[in-house]
XYZ file of C-alpha atoms in Angstrom:
574
model
C 0.000 0.000 0.000
C 1.734 3.210 -1.118
C 2.334 6.046 1.309
C 1.567 9.628 0.406
C 2.159 13.162 1.688
C -0.048 15.694 3.505
C -0.192 17.837 0.360
C -2.768 15.393 -1.021
C -5.244 16.201 1.791
C -6.670 19.329 0.178
C -8.138 17.690 -2.916
C -8.993 14.161 -1.807
C -11.100 12.678 0.997
C -9.034 11.564 3.968
C -9.707 9.682 7.183
C -7.430 9.226 10.181
C -7.624 6.035 12.245
C -5.292 4.313 14.735
C -4.116 2.259 11.746
C -3.014 5.374 9.870
C -4.444 8.110 7.673
C -6.042 7.037 4.411
C -6.343 9.210 1.313
C -9.191 8.133 -0.977
C -10.861 9.457 -4.108
C -14.259 10.533 -5.417
C -16.528 9.132 -8.115
C -19.486 10.926 -9.693
C -20.899 7.915 -11.555
C -24.063 7.784 -9.419
C -26.719 10.272 -8.263
C -24.770 10.669 -5.029
C -21.099 11.549 -5.342
C -19.189 8.839 -3.510
C -15.891 8.718 -1.699
C -13.912 5.513 -2.154
C -11.122 4.113 0.004
C -9.673 1.100 -1.804
C -7.279 -1.570 -0.597
C -7.082 -0.844 3.137
C -5.425 -3.825 4.874
C -7.337 -5.399 7.748
C -4.738 -8.119 8.448
C -1.032 -8.640 7.987
C -0.107 -10.366 4.712
C -0.826 -14.124 5.104
C 2.439 -14.964 3.370
C 5.610 -16.841 4.281
C 5.320 -18.310 7.758
C 1.828 -16.779 8.087
C 0.544 -18.929 5.194
C -1.959 -21.511 6.486
C -2.345 -19.647 9.768
C -5.199 -17.557 11.217
C -5.088 -13.881 10.219
C -3.155 -11.392 12.330
C -4.503 -7.842 12.889
C -2.660 -4.903 11.355
C -0.451 -2.819 13.617
C -1.219 0.765 14.595
C 0.520 3.402 12.505
C 1.015 7.134 12.107
C 1.710 6.847 8.392
C -0.429 8.251 5.594
C -1.520 5.899 2.824
C -2.812 6.349 -0.715
C -5.877 4.088 -1.059
C -7.151 5.207 -4.453
C -6.503 1.972 -6.354
C -7.898 -1.529 -5.744
C -5.561 -4.024 -4.122
C -4.939 -7.385 -5.821
C -7.553 -10.079 -5.425
C -6.944 -13.188 -3.362
C -5.529 -16.241 -5.107
C -8.436 -18.070 -6.738
C -9.390 -19.487 -10.119
C -8.510 -18.131 -13.570
C -8.746 -14.346 -13.564
C -7.352 -11.593 -15.762
C -7.131 -9.219 -12.816
C -4.062 -9.107 -10.540
C -4.016 -11.698 -7.766
C -1.759 -11.917 -4.750
C -1.376 -13.912 -1.577
C -1.101 -10.528 0.163
C -4.795 -9.833 -0.315
C -6.550 -9.235 3.003
C -7.817 -5.776 2.146
C -11.137 -3.951 2.263
C -12.850 -1.204 0.286
C -15.106 1.485 1.750
C -17.757 3.419 -0.179
C -19.532 6.350 1.439
C -21.430 9.488 0.381
C -19.319 12.566 -0.231
C -18.307 14.583 2.818
C -19.439 12.007 5.343
C -18.020 13.257 8.630
C -17.117 11.152 11.635
C -18.434 13.894 13.931
C -21.922 13.886 12.372
C -24.686 11.341 12.906
C -23.281 7.895 12.254
C -24.456 6.150 9.082
C -25.738 2.584 8.710
C -23.086 0.158 7.473
C -23.312 -2.693 4.972
C -20.618 -5.377 4.728
C -20.752 -7.493 1.577
C -19.376 -11.053 1.731
C -18.702 -12.308 -1.795
C -19.643 -15.753 -3.069
C -17.795 -18.190 -5.314
C -18.062 -21.750 -3.937
C -15.253 -20.914 -1.460
C -12.859 -21.355 -4.396
C -13.469 -18.211 -6.441
C -14.848 -14.694 -6.134
C -13.524 -11.304 -5.148
C -14.503 -8.266 -3.099
C -16.277 -6.225 -5.754
C -18.005 -8.982 -7.698
C -21.213 -6.950 -7.263
C -21.584 -3.250 -7.952
C -21.957 -2.356 -4.283
C -21.069 1.250 -5.083
C -24.333 1.436 -7.031
C -26.343 0.375 -3.980
C -24.810 3.270 -2.036
C -24.937 5.781 -4.872
C -28.626 5.218 -5.667
C -29.830 5.113 -2.061
C -32.117 7.986 -1.100
C -30.793 7.835 2.450
C -27.041 7.747 3.147
C -25.220 4.577 4.127
C -21.688 3.186 4.023
C -20.736 -0.066 2.279
C -17.671 -2.241 2.754
C -16.375 -5.021 0.516
C -13.356 -7.198 1.240
C -11.185 -10.100 0.180
C -10.839 -13.323 2.145
C -8.784 -16.417 1.441
C -10.448 -19.041 -0.757
C -9.423 -22.374 -2.236
C -6.705 -24.370 -0.496
C -5.209 -21.242 1.078
C -8.479 -20.531 2.874
C -10.115 -23.922 3.342
C -7.974 -27.055 3.623
C -9.872 -29.390 5.975
C -7.892 -32.357 7.284
C -6.610 -33.844 10.526
C -3.239 -32.190 10.013
C -4.702 -28.711 9.598
C -6.881 -29.288 12.663
C -3.771 -30.079 14.713
C -2.226 -26.822 13.480
C -5.320 -24.709 14.262
C -5.578 -23.877 10.565
C -9.140 -24.864 9.681
C -11.702 -22.488 8.162
C -9.131 -19.738 7.638
C -11.367 -17.913 5.166
C -14.110 -17.694 7.793
C -11.545 -16.457 10.304
C -10.521 -13.767 7.815
C -14.166 -12.708 7.664
C -14.434 -12.639 11.453
C -11.362 -10.413 11.714
C -12.833 -8.090 9.076
C -16.048 -7.796 11.102
C -13.958 -6.928 14.169
C -12.022 -4.336 12.147
C -15.314 -2.692 11.205
C -16.391 -2.552 14.841
C -13.109 -0.841 15.767
C -12.663 1.595 12.914
C -15.852 2.229 10.951
C -16.834 5.140 13.193
C -13.734 6.970 11.931
C -15.306 6.785 8.467
C -18.669 8.011 9.757
C -20.256 4.585 10.184
C -22.374 3.291 13.052
C -20.859 0.112 14.545
C -24.213 -0.616 16.205
C -26.091 -0.680 12.888
C -24.093 -3.079 10.725
C -25.732 -5.413 8.205
C -23.895 -8.255 6.489
C -25.042 -9.362 3.047
C -23.870 -12.144 0.768
C -24.955 -14.576 -1.929
C -24.101 -18.267 -2.224
C -20.827 -18.977 -0.379
C -21.152 -15.511 1.140
C -24.586 -16.531 2.431
C -23.264 -19.829 3.782
C -20.484 -17.886 5.525
C -22.895 -15.467 7.162
C -24.982 -18.391 8.333
C -21.960 -19.986 9.995
C -21.145 -16.773 11.856
C -24.751 -16.551 13.077
C -24.664 -20.181 14.228
C -21.456 -19.710 16.242
C -22.385 -18.387 19.668
C -19.680 -18.352 22.329
C -21.562 -15.849 24.467
C -19.986 -12.813 22.825
C -22.162 -10.395 20.862
C -22.168 -10.687 17.102
C -20.101 -8.018 15.325
C -23.140 -7.255 13.154
C -26.829 -6.642 13.843
C -28.689 -7.891 10.737
C -28.156 -10.246 7.815
C -29.231 -10.578 4.184
C -28.666 -14.205 3.199
C -29.171 -14.773 -0.546
C -29.346 -18.319 -1.964
C -27.592 -20.032 0.883
C -27.372 -20.622 4.592
C -25.554 -22.598 7.265
C -27.192 -25.918 6.311
C -26.640 -25.470 2.566
C -24.883 -28.237 0.634
C -22.633 -30.291 2.944
C -20.667 -29.291 6.041
C -18.606 -32.342 6.944
C -16.287 -32.770 9.906
C -12.662 -31.842 9.252
C -11.620 -35.506 9.288
C -14.322 -36.766 6.943
C -12.888 -39.298 4.453
C -13.732 -36.981 1.551
C -11.656 -34.177 3.072
C -8.758 -36.514 3.817
C -8.829 -37.880 0.273
C -8.879 -34.417 -1.274
C -6.071 -33.289 1.034
C -3.936 -36.275 -0.006
C -4.612 -35.587 -3.681
C -3.681 -31.947 -3.167
C -0.344 -32.957 -1.633
C 0.267 -35.395 -4.470
C -0.209 -32.614 -7.029
C 2.521 -30.719 -5.176
C 4.872 -33.729 -5.114
C 4.875 -34.002 -1.327
C 2.635 -37.031 -0.631
C 5.335 -39.046 1.128
C 6.779 -36.216 3.203
C 6.972 -36.951 6.946
C 3.931 -35.473 8.630
C 5.966 -32.936 10.578
C 7.407 -31.529 7.337
C 4.197 -31.111 5.328
C 3.281 -27.606 6.471
C 6.841 -26.242 6.266
C 6.988 -27.504 2.693
C 3.567 -26.032 1.876
C 4.702 -22.685 3.266
C 7.898 -22.748 1.213
C 6.262 -23.410 -2.158
C 5.635 -20.637 -4.707
C 2.027 -19.531 -4.428
C 1.522 -20.269 -8.132
C 2.071 -23.950 -7.314
C -0.604 -23.834 -4.600
C -2.951 -22.102 -7.028
C -2.353 -24.643 -9.802
C -2.893 -27.621 -7.498
C -6.081 -26.063 -6.096
C -7.494 -25.525 -9.570
C -6.678 -29.073 -10.665
C -8.360 -30.631 -7.637
C -11.416 -28.421 -8.064
C -11.757 -29.278 -11.748
C -11.521 -32.988 -10.965
C -14.365 -32.837 -8.435
C -16.503 -30.204 -10.126
C -18.559 -32.612 -12.304
C -19.793 -34.442 -9.197
C -20.304 -31.128 -7.320
C -18.343 -32.617 -4.403
C -16.297 -29.446 -4.320
C -13.013 -29.407 -2.395
C -11.769 -26.654 -0.092
C -14.968 -26.046 1.862
C -15.831 -24.992 5.422
C -15.908 -27.865 7.881
C -17.101 -28.651 11.370
C -13.932 -27.925 13.323
C -15.115 -29.062 16.758
C -15.077 -27.289 20.128
C -12.189 -25.102 21.170
C -11.008 -21.494 21.396
C -10.144 -21.339 17.681
C -13.397 -22.863 16.491
C -15.778 -21.295 13.972
C -18.175 -24.218 13.362
C -17.928 -26.165 16.639
C -21.045 -28.272 16.039
C -23.055 -29.159 12.931
C -25.198 -26.161 11.922
C -28.410 -28.179 12.151
C -27.556 -28.972 15.765
C -27.063 -25.278 16.538
C -30.531 -24.664 15.123
C -32.044 -27.502 17.158
C -30.245 -26.396 20.319
C -31.487 -22.857 19.723
C -28.001 -21.570 20.513
C -27.597 -19.419 17.410
C -27.821 -15.612 17.367
C -31.323 -14.247 16.792
C -31.085 -11.229 14.494
C -33.303 -9.749 11.748
C -32.852 -11.655 8.496
C -33.796 -11.353 4.840
C -33.308 -14.652 3.068
C -34.475 -16.110 -0.210
C -33.837 -18.227 -3.245
C -34.087 -18.251 -7.026
C -36.576 -20.499 -8.794
C -34.006 -22.594 -10.680
C -31.108 -22.729 -8.231
C -29.763 -26.001 -9.616
C -29.856 -25.368 -13.363
C -26.403 -23.780 -13.546
C -24.654 -26.719 -11.894
C -26.235 -30.042 -12.815
C -25.131 -32.054 -15.868
C -27.255 -31.423 -18.939
C -26.803 -34.712 -20.796
C -28.470 -37.343 -18.530
C -31.297 -38.956 -20.426
C -32.619 -41.753 -18.226
C -33.790 -42.343 -14.689
C -30.684 -44.298 -13.726
C -28.506 -41.263 -14.371
C -30.649 -39.235 -11.952
C -30.059 -41.785 -9.202
C -26.372 -42.128 -10.095
C -25.873 -38.379 -9.727
C -27.123 -38.358 -6.132
C -25.424 -41.654 -5.298
C -22.083 -40.001 -6.082
C -22.928 -36.608 -4.583
C -24.381 -37.967 -1.335
C -23.014 -41.468 -0.702
C -24.566 -41.556 2.777
C -28.038 -41.870 1.226
C -29.315 -45.422 1.596
C -30.884 -47.514 -1.158
C -34.273 -46.755 0.400
C -33.457 -43.029 0.441
C -32.563 -43.081 -3.246
C -35.748 -44.959 -4.085
C -37.822 -42.386 -2.206
C -35.924 -39.553 -3.897
C -36.726 -41.101 -7.265
C -40.441 -41.039 -6.452
C -40.451 -37.508 -5.024
C -39.252 -36.040 -8.328
C -41.375 -37.811 -10.995
C -39.352 -39.135 -13.902
C -40.456 -37.491 -17.195
C -39.143 -40.532 -19.025
C -41.893 -42.716 -17.543
C -44.431 -40.220 -16.200
C -46.136 -38.025 -18.823
C -47.475 -35.784 -16.045
C -44.056 -35.034 -14.586
C -43.529 -31.292 -14.022
C -39.947 -31.778 -15.185
C -40.753 -32.557 -18.802
C -38.822 -30.176 -21.037
C -38.631 -29.601 -24.779
C -34.953 -30.354 -24.995
C -34.395 -30.537 -28.746
C -33.373 -26.892 -29.108
C -30.771 -27.106 -26.336
C -29.369 -30.603 -26.666
C -30.103 -31.522 -23.058
C -31.361 -34.827 -21.734
C -34.799 -35.490 -20.327
C -33.444 -35.554 -16.746
C -32.110 -31.987 -16.822
C -35.104 -30.183 -15.304
C -35.506 -32.975 -12.772
C -31.885 -32.687 -11.672
C -32.192 -28.896 -11.600
C -35.104 -29.077 -9.169
C -33.773 -31.857 -6.938
C -30.255 -30.446 -6.646
C -31.585 -26.912 -6.209
C -33.805 -28.123 -3.371
C -30.950 -29.971 -1.676
C -28.265 -27.317 -2.020
C -30.129 -24.017 -1.720
C -33.940 -23.863 -1.577
C -34.586 -26.261 1.305
C -31.719 -24.780 3.375
C -33.065 -21.260 2.785
C -36.508 -22.341 3.934
C -34.909 -24.118 6.872
C -33.285 -20.876 7.997
C -36.607 -19.051 7.634
C -38.494 -21.673 9.641
C -36.018 -21.805 12.503
C -35.269 -18.087 12.661
C -38.996 -17.278 12.694
C -39.507 -19.496 15.737
C -40.826 -22.553 13.930
C -39.636 -26.135 14.195
C -39.147 -27.284 10.595
C -39.778 -30.949 11.346
C -43.081 -30.413 13.108
C -45.300 -31.248 10.133
C -43.040 -33.654 8.311
C -41.796 -36.285 10.732
C -43.120 -38.241 13.657
C -39.503 -38.633 14.797
C -38.840 -34.918 15.123
C -36.146 -33.825 17.573
C -37.714 -32.137 20.577
C -34.823 -30.174 22.079
C -35.377 -26.928 20.173
C -36.365 -24.443 22.847
C -38.544 -21.428 22.229
C -37.323 -17.888 22.739
C -38.092 -14.479 21.345
C -37.378 -14.413 17.626
C -36.179 -11.556 15.447
C -38.096 -10.757 12.236
C -37.468 -12.844 9.127
C -38.417 -11.928 5.551
C -38.475 -14.535 2.776
C -38.280 -13.832 -0.963
C -38.253 -15.728 -4.244
C -36.491 -14.301 -7.286
C -38.206 -15.497 -10.475
C -36.947 -13.364 -13.399
C -35.802 -15.799 -16.093
C -32.239 -15.051 -17.126
C -32.317 -17.521 -20.025
C -34.753 -19.987 -21.531
C -32.574 -22.932 -20.542
C -31.462 -21.915 -17.065
C -34.532 -19.964 -15.939
C -33.970 -17.894 -12.798
C -30.744 -19.595 -11.850
C -28.209 -19.304 -9.065
C -26.721 -15.814 -8.897
C -29.156 -14.157 -11.300
C -30.515 -11.908 -8.542
C -27.123 -10.385 -7.719
C -27.289 -7.180 -9.816
C -30.883 -6.353 -8.815
C -30.686 -5.261 -5.147
C -27.642 -3.103 -5.901
C -29.509 -1.431 -8.804
C -26.671 -2.251 -11.173
C -26.462 -0.790 -14.666
C -26.024 -4.379 -15.860
C -29.802 -4.813 -15.598
C -31.435 -1.402 -15.231
C -31.053 -0.705 -18.959
C -32.859 -3.889 -20.076
C -36.455 -2.660 -19.857
C -38.697 -0.453 -17.705
C -40.082 -3.551 -15.974
C -36.655 -4.972 -15.149
C -35.607 -1.546 -13.896
C -38.691 -1.442 -11.666
C -37.940 -4.878 -10.210
C -34.354 -3.809 -9.511
C -35.588 -0.566 -7.971
C -37.993 -2.389 -5.689
C -35.368 -4.859 -4.517
C -32.974 -1.965 -3.933
C -35.636 -0.169 -1.883
C -36.406 -3.193 0.304
C -32.735 -4.072 0.806
C -31.625 -0.519 1.656
C -34.562 -0.029 4.025
C -33.557 -3.198 5.870
C -29.941 -1.993 6.011
C -30.810 1.519 7.184
C -33.584 0.646 9.647
C -32.099 -0.167 13.079
C -34.705 -2.917 13.498
C -34.162 -4.460 10.063
C -37.489 -3.464 8.521
C -37.614 -3.581 4.685
C -40.720 -1.379 4.724
C -39.584 1.376 7.106
C -37.601 3.623 4.750
C -39.450 5.032 1.687
C -36.439 4.924 -0.619
C -36.979 5.095 -4.377
C -40.355 3.323 -4.170
C -42.201 4.911 -1.220
C -45.590 3.337 -2.090
C -44.303 -0.196 -2.604
C -46.053 -3.344 -1.419
C -45.661 -4.091 2.293
C -43.400 -7.117 2.755
C -44.886 -9.178 5.586
C -42.743 -11.097 8.036
C -42.368 -14.833 7.650
C -44.304 -16.109 10.658
C -45.919 -19.209 12.067
C -48.439 -21.327 10.174
C -51.418 -19.912 12.032
C -50.392 -16.418 10.927
C -49.699 -17.728 7.402
C -46.142 -17.740 6.201
C -45.596 -15.208 3.436
C -42.902 -14.589 0.889
C -42.454 -11.853 -1.658
C -41.918 -12.918 -5.277
C -40.031 -10.744 -7.747
C -40.620 -11.008 -11.496
C -42.695 -14.178 -11.782
C -43.205 -14.903 -15.489
C -40.779 -12.211 -16.657
C -38.799 -13.337 -19.717
C -37.465 -9.997 -20.953
C -33.838 -10.903 -20.267
C -34.263 -14.467 -21.505
C -36.173 -13.805 -24.714
C -34.949 -10.394 -25.757
C -37.542 -8.873 -28.060
C -40.314 -11.247 -27.002
C -41.538 -9.077 -24.180
C -43.093 -11.084 -21.366
C -43.280 -8.808 -18.355
C -44.893 -11.164 -15.850
C -45.730 -9.820 -12.395
C -43.319 -7.238 -11.005
C -43.852 -8.091 -7.341
C -46.426 -9.974 -5.314
C -46.859 -11.123 -1.731
C -48.042 -14.721 -1.518
C -48.426 -17.417 1.084
C -45.383 -19.647 1.080
C -47.561 -22.634 0.429
C -46.272 -25.818 -1.130
C -48.215 -28.707 -2.569
C -47.950 -32.155 -1.046
C -45.151 -33.209 -3.385
C -42.990 -30.206 -2.645
C -43.697 -30.475 1.079
C -42.573 -34.101 0.984
C -39.444 -33.127 -0.955
C -38.531 -30.452 1.599
C -39.139 -32.943 4.391
C -36.866 -35.432 2.637
C -33.938 -33.012 2.638
C -34.592 -31.580 6.099
C -34.803 -34.982 7.754
C -31.468 -36.086 6.277
C -29.341 -33.009 6.930
C -27.370 -34.893 9.567
C -26.109 -37.281 6.883
C -23.917 -34.558 5.389
C -23.107 -32.515 8.477
C -20.452 -33.380 11.005
């Protein structure tokens, strides 16, 4: 990070903190002129002997730093932008002339997604969310370690206290915000965290972990993910040990004495670590048994996920905070194989993905998602000739989407709203979930079709709440949907109680978004863009319904499918 001189103070925004004085820049791209502070370190470089160790806070300083250019991204997958192992930096976006002595502004922290193997701080146009907001707020984006450098579950890494390093990076960032955001004019008591996909899973894990200390944030927006999403195995699960061994083999150190493995890993060029990570990921990607993931790390002072997330829910030991959570209609379509063309391939896919499912489980799964090959009334029939996909594609899309994202999102909503998600689906329901006062929860479904093949797939919602120019130019209807999502999201962020209806924003007369409550009060969700095909079909304008509030009702088949996944969460946790 380059140093600068006091002569720069007169023309550029500057902020003094115990970590030093930071000189930023302005941008006039949005209705509000913004001040940007880019590439501020929140931890010492995790390089050399600090590689594969928990992050270390930055020292205090009296120096002055130029933070007008983005810092390199963390080491991840293929990327044309600069990457570096020295990457634990943050970016701050605030309205022009925000003053630390004035009323403190609400703060948003964005946690990027990317399967814990990819992604970077500014993968969404967070500046747009700030710049288009009618009421002022501050937003922060940041890098955290991903891939093998951030998540390398194994017995060896457990012994070294080096599990879930990417989550520990996030935790240190949250602590940095609590210490220093007031210097930038932010309110440390009104911090919202927001993230999609792996960012959502991450936020869920932080909410689940309760050691008696207060959370370093007050509210959460959890998009297409949650703590029970996908699989969260114990650090010593055979899959993790196998992937760890294969990783070492790629680096030509499989036979190294155990005591020498980490010293060798720390001595290797980072490009070798990156190459090995990418090769292991590519090998496992077809099965979606992704390597380098968060793991249950067990009890202890360095723990982040001490118990399986489902157990934290059942024990009612998680933090109760206001939450927005939701899912996209076709969460699985981006990931599942397109070629399968018979019922056996459907079963084979889940047999490989989830080997703990029994033969009886797989048979039940087969019946819960009717096979279009044999059942003419199957909802998963699809005219596949134009796309060259097999007749199992829509079926896999739905089943995998339910497993990985939709059922976990609903699970978060049920628990966080004070409901027991097994109560109507199993006579063998656990009974140790205690009742206590719940914080408000708001559930959404994003339904704008991004393409004819993929529908409203995983990640499609990302540009909408930030009111990104990537979508606002498409059509007046798409712009309205983006504007509404922006209004709800910013109201939730700004409101101290996490109310998406409290702040008028750009749509002051918008539909009231009801809380997701108990069955007797009727559980509601808000649906954005149902039937809209303007992005997918181009000139064939199908506007659909911009926004509607509906009961989150499911038919018997979908209820049974949700119950199937909920009742088996323990099979892929811990």
